[in-house]
Every structure is written in C-alpha cells, then in structure tokens.
C-alpha cells in the first residue's frame, strides 16, 4: 500500500532549485544585508558543526557526501564531497565572516540553498582546529589550516575534485562550552540524527557515515520514498500511511504511522519545508493536532513529512541554526497538515496495528499466558518460544498477559452456543465475555477479542462528535445542580471554557472562588462521577495551551467526557449489548483504536489458531 503511494510521488521539485546556487563566486555580503541575517550561535555541539558542513557540501552540488566521526565528533568531524570545490582565493574568503557564494542578488527572501549567511565556516574555525582542502575541476588542490581562528599554514593538497573539511578538538579550548557537551555516545546520536535528516531532505545524493572507524550508513542516491523507508523503521511498511495532499499552492507528501504504532519519544519525526529539515513548532504542533484523541498525550507518532510551499510564503531566516521558519499564513499551513493527515487517518481508521496477522501469534504465546497454560497441563511439552515483540501498539494484549486473567476461572464468562453458519459481520457474533472486560466473538475468518471499555469509549466520542456536528447534543438537566469544589485556577479554566463545554451539553457556572455549579451533563454520559469529570477537564484545558482551533478543543474535551461515560472494564454485558457494541463498532469511523491510541480489538485468524496448535 505504502510503496504504491510512494511510487506516485516524483522526486521533490525543489531539488532542481539547488542547481541555481552553484557556480557563483564567493563575495562579502554588504553590511545592510548582514544586519538582516538571523545572528546567533551556529555551533553548539558536534552535530551542529556537522550539519553545517554537510549543508555546505550539498549546496556545492555534491553527488556523494562522506562523513567520518571519532568519539561522536568530539575528536574528529570530517566531511568530504565531490561538489564544485573552491580555488585557494575562494577558500580564504570562505573562512571570513559573512562571505558567501549564496544569496544571489541579495535575495534574502527567496532562499533556495541551505546556507546564506556566510557564518558557519568561520564560526567552526574559531572553536576548533579546522583544515579545508579543496580542488576545482581542472586545477590543483589546496589546503588551509586554521587553529582557533588563527591561520596555521597552507599548501598544496592531493585530493579528487571537491572539498574535504576536517574539524578536530571542537571546543577543546573553550571550557565554558566543553562543559555542556555530553558523552561521545549521545553526541554521536545527535550527529546520526543530523545526517539522517539531511539524507532524507536530499535523497538524490549518496551518503556514507563512519563512526570510530566503523561504517554505520551507506545510502545510494534514491527516490525520496525509498530513502525515507531506508531511514525509518521497516515496520512502517505495515504500520504506515502514505500522505499526498495539496491546497492553496502548497503540497504535503510523506508517510505517517498508524495511531496504534507509536513511540514514547518524539525522535522519529522528520519534517521538511522546501527540502530543508526543520524542527518547527507550528509543524510539530499540527502533527500532534492531527493525532489528537487518537493517541495518548505521552505517546508520539512516527512521521516524515515534506511540505512544499512557494518561497515567498515562508521565511527561513529566523533562527540561527535555520531549523525554524516563519510562514506568512500559518493557519493555512496548519490547516493543510491537520486536514490532510486527519483525512488519511480517518480513511485508515478501521485498520488497527494489533490486527496485523504476523503479530498476533506473538502476543498469543507471550510468556505469561503460555507459562500459565503449562501450569494447568503439567505434562504439556514446550511450545514455540516467542519473545515479547516490544511494540507499544500491543499494550492492550500485553495487559491481558500481565493481569494473567485469561486462564482464571472467569465468573463473568458465559458461553453462547455456536450456530451455523456464522453471519458475515466483520467483527463476528458475541460468544461470551471474559473477565468482565473482554468480549469474545466469532467471525467467519477467526476469533475476535474486544476491549469493551476502549471500544465503547470510542463509540461515545464519535457519537458526541456526530451529534455536535449535527448541532443536536442531547443534554440531561440535573434535578439538583451539583456543586463541585476545585482549586481556584481550575475553576478559572472551566469558567473560561464554559461556552465550549455548553456546546457539548455540559453546562457549568462559577460558584464562588473555589467551586463550580453543574446544571446539565451530556446525555451520552449517563450516570457519572461529575466531580472527577470536572477535575479531569480542568487538567485537560490547562494542558492545551497555545493556539488551538475550537474544533480541536472540543474534540479533546469530548474525549475526556467520553472516557467518563463509557462502560467500564468489569461491567457484565448481556449478549444483546455485546452484539450491539460490535455492530456499532463496524459502522463507526476510527473504531479500531481507543482515544488513547490503543487497539480496541484484535483478531486471531483461523490460520493462526491452527499454527498455535501445530496443525499447520
Ligand atoms: N564544501 C564546500 N564546497 C564548495 N564551497 C564551499 C564548501 N563549503 C563552503 N563553501 C563556500 O564557503 C562559503 C562559506 O561557507 P559558510 O558555511 O561559512 O557560509 P554559507 O554556507 O554561505 O552560509 P551559512 O553560514 O548560512 O552556512 C560558502 O558560501 C561557499 O561558497
Ligand atoms: Mg554553510
């Protein structure tokens, strides 16, 4: 599915713009332009120096970039390219502040190269021992050495056409900076990340990376999708969604993970604006916004997203490391990202990572369940040894194993007689309830297990959402308005959000400095702990921060309300209720995962059951 999508996307059109920056001579920038350039520290740690050097190689038109590091770049950073090279005079100029071959016609508002300030090389040279070797085609090579800003010799050099820059002992003589460096290991991690980002940005260029004498990356020139696939987890083949959408002259392409395939840290999010890697807050926020209520707040999707936008719609000259940008129309960008990703996520909503065929048997034979099964059948011989997959998406199933419920005598379980043939419902017909928490259903093609709380929570949320969009949220007036005592800041937050909450059927009013009065609750909620709901909502609102659309806010609040209003684990359901839940899940968008991104159901296919019993 993913590869099909990727095939459609051609190489980034922005790549051709890079050619325009080549073959331009280096010059000192006029002072009025210097003052318009975002000033600041370019070099903070080895990874930032490395990033600047690789960017220069790419700006020089390299087809191949070779990076060598020792001790995470603390001892040595070396970047060699086969780009246009520099003459000895150009090399001298390159090492001066604010000398650049980029910025044609002082066009600081139409920047197509990575560099434009003429600041990186002299900055690095002032805090290290720097050796530049360079050779233009048809001439001899030359070498210039700079030791902490001072000239330290020059002479002829033997090298193929292109440039090789060596940085040794970065910050060795700058104790104030040295202090803030981390271990070689973590500096290496940051260097690897920098190379990956640039390699994704320019898939048409080949890269190699060597650390402490060991080759760690070899990337041949490729189309963007193939490059991204190589640098992200291969699991995305199964757990990824291809993105390709456009709006108002902008285009967004790339790949994102299914909500159920998520991570505890946001380290696998690669964002690009016109082929420039960025860590922009607006873009990160929009990505987060698209997954809102599909994923828990402390989990993060994986993404590689490429935004192409007309040059005059974006200013890249706002951040010293050039990793943040400013959009002329931030709302349009946000809208494209949230809208485009949300649509793609909705289209894939039935797909749950836990449903993946290959993964199911792993979970089913995970040790806790398996050991317990052996206890009950002491004569049982060993079965397949399977490791824990470690994939967070399977938290739901892992929980079954943890709580060791599956083989306990389950007082809540009632068997329903099997009847032939099984009606053709995707989620099957209910056969019983296990541990008062999971519905077991039989489908034509296998066994389905549903987490009743997770599933119902999703249904309540979608119902509330649909009702809200239809403008008909049913509310239920409380016979006696309830007074809920809360901290003053929480009351302030709820009071501020009162209009939004009313739209969801929850009418609250301030009742003195530290209390709120609740008049109505959403009908979908049923009987609920109103005080608990209010304090959760206040916490939710406190976390929202930042600019957020009303729709996003209401969605979040609705998710919190839904969680309070749904059937709890532990509630015994009748067969009719279970079947009603299954049928509603089949027709509800996004029912494959709960509001926290966990799967709501898993299916074990007949083939997998046969494998478990050694019949296949
Ligand atoms: N690998 C390279 N190959 C050819 N020319 C290079 C290379 N590295 C640097 N240069 C030349 O040296 C100049 C100065 O580089 P430097 O990185 O200091 O500034 P810049 O890239 O112009 O701007 P920025 O400070 O934004 O990176 C560049 O404009 C370019 O002409
Ligand atoms: Mg540069």
Coordinates of N, CA and C and ligand atoms in Angstrom, one line a residue, residues 24-27 37 42 52-61 79-81 83-86 90-91 93-96 98-103 113-124 132 134 162-165 320 322, ligand 1:
X24 N 28.7 30.1 -8.4 CA 28.6 31.5 -8.1 C 29.9 31.8 -7.2
X25 N 30.5 33.0 -7.5 CA 31.7 33.2 -6.7 C 31.4 33.8 -5.3
X26 N 32.3 33.5 -4.4 CA 32.1 34.0 -3.0 C 32.4 35.5 -3.0
X27 N 31.6 36.2 -2.2 CA 31.7 37.6 -2.0 C 31.4 38.0 -0.6
X37 N 20.4 39.3 8.7 CA 20.5 37.9 8.9 C 20.4 37.5 10.3
X42 N 26.0 29.4 15.9 CA 25.8 28.4 14.9 C 26.2 27.1 15.4
X52 N 26.2 21.9 9.5 CA 26.7 23.0 8.6 C 27.6 22.5 7.5
X53 N 28.5 21.6 7.8 CA 29.4 21.1 6.8 C 28.7 20.3 5.7
X54 N 27.8 19.4 6.2 CA 27.1 18.6 5.1 C 26.2 19.6 4.3
X55 N 25.6 20.6 4.9 CA 24.8 21.5 4.1 C 25.6 22.2 3.1
X56 N 26.8 22.6 3.5 CA 27.7 23.2 2.5 C 28.1 22.3 1.4
X57 N 28.3 21.0 1.7 CA 28.6 20.0 0.6 C 27.4 19.9 -0.3
X58 N 26.2 19.9 0.2 CA 25.0 19.8 -0.6 C 24.8 21.1 -1.5
X59 N 25.1 22.2 -0.8 CA 25.0 23.5 -1.6 C 26.0 23.5 -2.7
X60 N 27.1 22.8 -2.5 CA 28.2 22.8 -3.5 C 27.9 21.9 -4.7
X61 N 26.7 21.2 -4.6 CA 26.3 20.4 -5.7 C 26.8 19.0 -5.7
X79 N 34.1 15.9 6.6 CA 33.1 15.8 5.6 C 33.7 16.0 4.2
X80 N 33.6 15.0 3.4 CA 34.2 15.1 2.1 C 33.1 15.0 1.0
X81 N 33.3 15.9 0.0 CA 32.2 15.9 -1.0 C 32.9 16.0 -2.4
X83 N 31.6 18.0 -4.7 CA 31.0 19.2 -5.3 C 31.9 20.1 -6.1
X84 N 31.5 21.4 -6.2 CA 32.2 22.3 -7.2 C 33.6 22.7 -6.7
X85 N 33.9 22.5 -5.4 CA 35.3 22.9 -4.9 C 35.5 24.4 -4.9
X86 N 36.6 24.8 -4.3 CA 36.9 26.2 -4.2 C 38.4 26.4 -4.7
X90 N 39.1 31.6 -3.1 CA 37.8 31.4 -2.5 C 37.8 30.8 -1.2
X91 N 38.8 29.9 -1.0 CA 38.9 29.2 0.4 C 39.1 30.3 1.4
X93 N 38.4 33.4 1.4 CA 37.2 34.2 1.6 C 36.2 33.5 2.4
X94 N 36.1 32.2 2.1 CA 35.0 31.3 2.7 C 35.2 31.3 4.2
X95 N 36.5 31.5 4.7 CA 36.8 31.5 6.1 C 36.6 32.8 6.8
X96 N 36.2 33.8 6.0 CA 35.9 35.1 6.6 C 34.4 35.2 7.0
X98 N 30.7 36.4 7.1 CA 29.8 37.0 6.2 C 30.3 37.0 4.7
X99 N 31.1 36.0 4.4 CA 31.4 35.9 2.9 C 30.7 34.6 2.5
X100 N 29.9 34.8 1.4 CA 29.1 33.7 0.9 C 29.0 33.7 -0.6
X101 N 28.8 32.5 -1.2 CA 28.6 32.5 -2.6 C 27.1 32.4 -2.9
X102 N 26.4 32.3 -1.8 CA 24.9 32.1 -2.0 C 24.2 33.5 -2.0
X103 N 23.0 33.6 -1.8 CA 22.2 34.9 -1.8 C 22.5 35.7 -3.1
X113 N 19.1 27.8 -1.1 CA 20.2 27.0 -0.6 C 20.1 26.8 0.9
X114 N 20.8 25.8 1.4 CA 20.8 25.6 2.9 C 21.5 26.8 3.6
X115 N 22.6 27.2 3.0 CA 23.3 28.3 3.7 C 23.0 29.7 3.0
X116 N 23.2 30.7 3.7 CA 23.0 32.1 3.1 C 23.7 33.2 3.9
X117 N 24.3 32.8 5.1 CA 24.8 33.9 6.0 C 26.3 34.0 5.9
X118 N 27.0 33.0 5.4 CA 28.5 33.1 5.4 C 29.0 33.1 6.8
X119 N 28.5 32.3 7.6 CA 28.8 32.4 9.0 C 29.4 31.0 9.6
X120 N 29.0 29.9 8.9 CA 29.3 28.6 9.5 C 30.8 28.3 9.6
X121 N 31.5 28.4 8.5 CA 32.9 28.0 8.5 C 33.7 28.8 9.5
X122 N 33.6 30.2 9.4 CA 34.4 31.0 10.4 C 34.0 30.7 11.8
X123 N 32.7 30.4 12.1 CA 32.3 30.1 13.5 C 33.0 28.8 13.9
X124 N 32.9 27.8 13.1 CA 33.5 26.5 13.5 C 35.1 26.7 13.6
X132 N 40.8 22.9 5.7 CA 40.0 22.9 4.5 C 40.9 22.4 3.3
X134 N 40.6 21.7 -0.8 CA 39.6 21.8 -1.9 C 40.2 21.9 -3.3
X162 N 36.6 18.5 -5.5 CA 35.6 18.6 -4.4 C 36.2 19.2 -3.2
X163 N 35.7 19.0 -2.0 CA 36.1 19.6 -0.8 C 36.1 18.6 0.3
X164 N 37.2 18.7 1.2 CA 37.2 17.9 2.4 C 37.5 18.8 3.5
X165 N 36.7 18.8 4.5 CA 36.8 19.7 5.7 C 37.0 18.8 6.9
X320 N 19.0 30.9 14.2 CA 20.5 30.8 13.9 C 20.8 29.5 13.3
X322 N 18.8 27.7 11.5 CA 17.9 27.6 10.3 C 17.0 26.4 10.5
Ligands
LIG1 N1 32.0 22.0 0.7 C1 32.1 23.2 0.0 N2 32.3 23.2 -1.3 C2 32.4 24.3 -2.0 N3 32.3 25.6 -1.4 C3 32.1 25.6 -0.1 C4 32.0 24.4 0.7 N4 31.9 24.8 2.0 C5 31.8 26.2 2.0 N5 32.0 26.6 0.8 C6 32.0 28.1 0.4 O1 32.2 28.8 1.5 C7 31.2 29.8 1.8 C8 31.1 30.0 3.2 O2 30.5 28.8 3.9 P1 29.7 29.0 5.2 O3 29.0 27.7 5.5 O4 30.5 29.7 6.2 O5 28.6 30.1 4.7 P2 27.3 29.8 3.8 O6 27.1 28.4 3.6 O7 27.4 30.7 2.7 O8 26.1 30.4 4.8 P3 25.7 29.7 6.2 O9 26.5 30.4 7.3 O10 24.3 30.1 6.3 O11 26.0 28.3 6.2 C9 30.0 29.3 1.1 O12 29.2 30.3 0.7 C10 30.6 28.5 -0.1 O13 30.9 29.4 -1.2

